[in-house]
Each structure stands twice: as C-alpha cells, then as structure tokens.
Amino acid sequence: MKIYQLGADLEGAPKDVRTIHGLLADAFRTRGEEMPRMLAVASCESTADEHTYETYFELAPGVVLSTTFGSPEDIEGSEFPIWEAPRVAEEAELSIRSYLATGVDRLADILHDLRLRARRRLAVSSGTDGAAQLIGIRLTADGWHVGGRRHVRVRLEGLDLHLMSAAEELQIDDLDTFDAQIDRWGRTMASRYAARRTLALDGASGSIDLLTLNAISTFADPAAWIRSLSSRGWPSTPDDIVVFARNGKYRSHGSDSTSALTWNRDTVQYPTFVPATVLVACTGRPITDLIEHPMLSEEMIIRGATCVVENKEAVLSVTIEQPRLLFCVNSGRIWRSGETDGISRKAECRSKGFGEGPIRAARCERITNRRVRRGTPTP
Amino acid sequence: MIFFRPDNRGAWPRADVHRIHERIAASFSRSGGGMPRVSAIASAGYAHDDHLYETFFELGPGVIASATWDLSEEEKEELRVAPWNPAARNVASVAAAAADVARHYMALGTDHLADLLHDLRIRARRRLANLAATGGGPRLVSLRLTGGDWLHSDEFKVILRLECLDRFLFSDIVEREFDDLGEIEEELDHWGRHMAKSYALRLALAGEGATGTIDLVTLNALAMFGNVVSTLRALDRGIMPWGSNHLDLFGEDGNLWSRGSDPASGLSWNANSIAHPTVLPASVLMAYAGRPVTDLITHQLLTPSMTIVEASRDPKTGTLKVDLEQPRWLFCHHSGRAWQGPPASEFPQLLTGRDRPPTGDER
C-alpha cells in the first residue's frame, strides 16, 4: 500500500491525485460549498484482478472519512489508471455528502464516543495491561453501503501471529456489534501478549515443533530461516511444505520431496503396511521404530497408530508427541524448553572453557578493556 | 537517519554510501582478511551540519555491529564547496572507522560474540518479562554491538533497541547504549520499572477513555491565547505542539503543562506556581492556604477548583507568589476534546498536579 500524505498545496502529489482533487473541488465549488480537506490517498499495489484506491478526507477535527474505490479493470503495474479518476471522485463525493447529511457535529460526537468506548473496553476487558491499544477510528464508505448506515474502521496496535508489534484494522459495519468486536479482538490480543510473556520468561521469541524444524532443515539452514522471520513476510519454503504460526508457535504440514511422507502438525502418514498387533504394542515407543525417515527423530513418541488399506495401498497414520523447541529470532538459536540457556550456546561455551551460567563481571571487564585501535584513515 | 541497503546486484543507492562500502572492501582486501557483510549504512541526511554515518556489519548469525562516525574536520571543510551533494563527499574517515570497529569485534571472535549477545538477549527478555504480568510493557526489539566516537572512547559497547512509551505515552522505540555489560540487568530493571509506571498510567487513562491529561491552568490558557482542539490534536509521537505566543507547552507522563504569562494583567505561571503583581502583607497570605485561588486573585485562567498550597511574597519584588494544587482534565488527542475526570480522591495519581517539582526544563 502506497500512501501519499497531502500537504495543503498538493505539492509533489502524483497526477491522478491532483486530478481527483481537482474534480472534487469543482463539484463542490459549483454548488457553492467548501470541499473537505483531502488528507491522503492510499493506492494499493494492483494485483491481476484488483486495484483499490482509498481517499481520506477530514470532514471536521477528528472526523476522518476514507472512501475506497475498487477498480475491476485488469491493470498492469502500480500506476493508477487516470481514466478512472472521475469515478473515484464521484464515489468520494457521494460518500462525503451521505455522511455530511448526518451533520459533522453529530459525527464528531459519535466517533468521540466510539473512541472512548474502545479505549475503555480494551483497558478493562483485554487483560493486556493496556498494551493492546486504539490507534484511531475513521468513518468508511465503499460506495455500496452509503446512505443512513455508518461504518467505521478501527485501527489498533497489537501483536501479529509472529508476536511482533503490528497495526491492524477492524472493519465494523454494524455499530451495534462494536463493543463485542473490540472485546473479541482484545481477548485474542490478551492470549498473544500472554504467549509472548511466557516465551520471554524463557528468554525466547518463539517456539517450533521438532518435525517442523526437521522439515526446514531439509531445505534451509534453520537458524538462517528463523532469523529471516519478520512481520513483513515469511521466509520461503518449498511448495509442498507449509509453515504457519499461531501465537508464536510455529508448526507445519506438508510432504517430503518424494511425497511419501506427509504430515500435519502431530500426525504423520507413510505408505507402508504394519500389522495391527505391532501397532498396539508401539504406543509410547519412538516413531523411528516404525518409520525410518530423515524428518523423524527418536524423540517423537507414538501416541496412537492406525493402518488403513485402500485400493491395495496401505497407509500408516501415526499420531506423535514431539518436543517443542524455543528459539530466538535475532540469533536464530534453538534450544529446548525447560533448559535455561541455549543448548548450542552451552555446548560451544564449554568447548571454549567459557564457563556456564551468566557471564561474569570479570569476563565483561576483560572485554570492556579491549580498545579499538584507531588507525589513521587510509588513502 | 535514512537507511540504505544494497540492491540484488550489490549496488548502493547513493554515491557516498557506495563509496564507504568500496573503501571498506578495499581496506579488508589490503589486510588480506575476509570482509564481513555490510548489511546497511545509515546517513543522517542532507543537512548541512549533519554528517553522521552508521555502518552496520553482520559479523555472524545475529552478531550485528554498527560503527557511528562523523566526517573529519578536513572533510567537512571540503564539503563547504558542495554541501548538498552527497556524491561529492569525501568519506574516507567514515570508512576507515567502520573497518576498524569491524576488525576490533572480529578479533574478539564472532562465535564468542554470538554467545555473549545470545546470553544478553535472553537475560534482557527475561528481566523485562518479569516486570509485566500480562506480557504488555517494555520489550527488547534487538541488540547490537557498536563503536564510534560518541564518547571519544572506543570501548566494547552494546546498543539495546527497546519498545516503550514516550512522555505522551505513545508507543516508541528507544536505543540505549551500555559499555558495562554487568550493569545491563540492573539498568533494565530500573528503566523497566519506570516504564511499567507509564504503562500503568496509560491503562488508567484508557480506562477513562482518555489518552492524556492537561493541567487546568494550561487548558484555560490555551482557550484564552490559542486553540485547545488543534493543539491537542497536534500531539503525536515525538511532537510537542506549539501553544501560542504567550505560553510554552511541556509534557511528561502523559500530562501537558505549561508556563507563560498574560501581558495584560501581569500574571505569569509555571506549572503549578503563579506570580501576580499584587502586594499583600505576608501575615495575610498565611491564612490563604487551603482556600480557592480565586479568593486571592481574580483572573480568567483561575477557577475555584484550584487550591492554594502556599501563598507568599517574592522576597525581591514583594509581589504575590502562589503554589497551587490544580485539577487535571482528561483529553483525547484524536478529537482534541478535554473533559473533567472523576474526583481526584478516586484517581489521585492522575488528576492532581502536585506530583512533580514546579519547574522543569525538559521541552
């Protein structure tokens, strides 16, 4: 999404923005009215079948209206099609007039009341100590719903699925459900903040199950993969492996490159026949007793197993219990929950005679006293 | 700072940062060592008096070291010829300093540094997580090694990037530099407790639907000399709005206060203290403690809800000096509206103006 913040004189604004602004100003001027100030224009990067265009207007102090215009045209590139400008302006004008009919003072009161309600509800019900926050509320119109009904978009500060700080928007089309929707979002955030705290108490920023880690190891260095996790996007995976996050827990489903082994979270399927008598006895034993595969480890314990024969093809389906590992997104290190320090770190430290436990003051001093030799600038 | 990163082909987007990278590469190839990856170079921008650069190296997985360095005096002198043209900048000293910092840390061993930083990250996360029961509150964003000429010393330093609240309780990110690793936990505890108070304050305000508080004198002064709505709405992260010609605004802990004067009546104020050119005997003034300020001075800025804590005579001029306890009103910076909160007895910390010293110079 590209956002053009408009100054008072539209200086530096792209041509399409100036065109829309000019059309609107004319429309209001011919009726002898003053056009509300245009604050910004957000233009979504166009995809093959969609190109949306969001225009922000300030109807009164604190009363901001955004009108969205979606173009069905198939457009290449991110350039806005200039021939659409009259339609954007027309829709914007309709939306503005529809809201202005309510009266700006009334709208200001409504929005003020909604802001207060949102803040109060998040403070009281979300249980995040106020970490989940209201950023702002604006009126919205998308051309279809105008006339009488009011729609708002609530911008909120919370955590995304990676447990990284992120802004999110809730579209609320029915103001009667406002409180309920805010509460629901607040509860979701409460669980995310709680998850983040639990991880932070272990010094970690996320957790990953062993099968997912093994799967990542087949195509990438897991540390590098974890370090490239960010709220901006996901690091790449092969098409047949899907890694997903929920409250900082990274899990996966997919299949190996030969499509023999498939898995979904704690369930593994493999095309082999195992007699029922064996299956009964294997509960509590490592999965590697049944299936040999690079993605499977001895620490994955069988909780249940079935074998189904269909069309003369046997499929073994095993539910496992597997370790969940903690990781740090900055360093990409992975360690076991319950252990106080990173295992890799501990092992390395020991081999260097580093000593266990927290870094001691003496060590810090030694490092502190090393100086950078500042050479003269080389020509 | 503006951040520059190389594109896929390794080209840097601006001539000066490109040359910094080239010179660093040349320096490493001369010394025959492997060169660490330069992940970004930040520049303070085009400002005439700002020539600061920060070069970010990735020495190992999660081992980021940054070098902050200014142009040398001679280089700055050269700049006078073409101050706005980054292409013309001689950046030799920046590149040399950056390479030095990278070499310094590489000499300590990147494996060792990776261990050290990992340990610090874990410790910092734990310390901060212990402060808030629900996972809100200050948080470690990232941590890096640094070197440069800030303190004219070249010691081992780390910078912690932390998510917190600013003085108006907006979410903010600050960087704190430590050169003694032994102090980090203690400092984080201290800072974190201070921050936890800000978070608690924001929560209490949100419970009232508000985003901040404003001293009543300041609110009245804005109404008299400026514009309440536009001033409150202008509040934003890192931005202190302009009050008017007659008053300067200040803020801390989500509260807006001011100092200023009314030239027409000669009344001036600074937070909770008021000076007025009335001369009254000291013995009379003693009796006013605890009474509404309006009993003593009649002025548009003053209302009966402001109580006199102490009224005295200025020893030099003999004029009246009053220390007040004044209510704070709640406000919402989106709409610019301000309203009276619940009685101060229910909300003492937030709504009475006696919890800070009467003077302050943090603008």
XYZ file of C-alpha atoms in Angstrom, chain A residues 157-159 162-166 196 200 203-206 226-227 229-232 327-332, chain B residues 3 5 56 62 64 117-118 120-126 128-129 135 137-145 159-165 171-176 178 184 188 191 199 237:
71
model
C -1.986 -1.674 17.875
C -1.372 -5.243 18.935
C 0.655 -8.320 18.101
C 4.610 -13.893 14.994
C 4.021 -11.968 18.266
C 5.598 -8.914 16.705
C 4.064 -5.479 17.215
C 1.740 -4.677 14.380
C 4.848 -13.600 24.351
C 10.153 -14.143 27.113
C 14.315 -15.760 27.002
C 12.781 -16.875 23.730
C 10.863 -15.128 20.998
C 9.060 -18.150 19.543
C 14.350 -18.348 11.738
C 16.367 -15.153 11.586
C 11.152 -14.358 10.163
C 9.586 -10.938 10.376
C 6.226 -9.285 10.411
C 6.866 -8.097 6.863
C 14.148 -20.074 19.528
C 15.457 -16.525 19.399
C 14.564 -14.707 16.216
C 17.588 -12.383 16.432
C 20.268 -15.051 16.665
C 18.391 -17.981 15.105
C 18.848 3.653 5.895
C 20.822 -1.161 1.675
C 26.047 -1.972 10.083
C 22.759 -12.475 14.963
C 25.415 -7.147 14.274
C 24.845 -11.494 22.601
C 22.567 -14.533 22.798
C 22.349 -10.871 26.790
C 19.183 -11.167 24.711
C 17.854 -13.947 26.896
C 18.672 -12.032 30.047
C 17.111 -8.819 28.753
C 13.902 -10.573 27.640
C 13.546 -12.304 30.982
C 11.557 -7.204 31.110
C 9.048 -10.073 31.050
C 3.068 -9.504 28.502
C 5.097 -3.401 28.702
C 8.611 -2.673 27.541
C 10.246 -5.207 25.263
C 13.576 -5.936 23.674
C 13.466 -5.397 19.928
C 17.070 -6.161 19.111
C 20.583 -5.819 20.354
C 23.830 -4.973 18.577
C 27.452 -4.184 19.187
C 23.031 -0.945 21.976
C 19.688 -2.289 23.131
C 16.734 -1.365 20.967
C 13.682 -1.284 23.206
C 9.992 -0.856 22.670
C 8.496 1.502 25.241
C 6.315 4.581 25.710
C 4.474 3.643 21.631
C 8.064 4.385 20.879
C 11.364 2.683 20.222
C 14.463 3.887 22.000
C 18.080 2.799 21.848
C 20.157 2.536 24.989
C 25.809 0.146 27.527
C 22.543 -4.088 31.905
C 16.887 -2.589 32.662
C 14.275 1.646 33.461
C 2.133 1.621 31.007
C 4.850 10.705 18.772
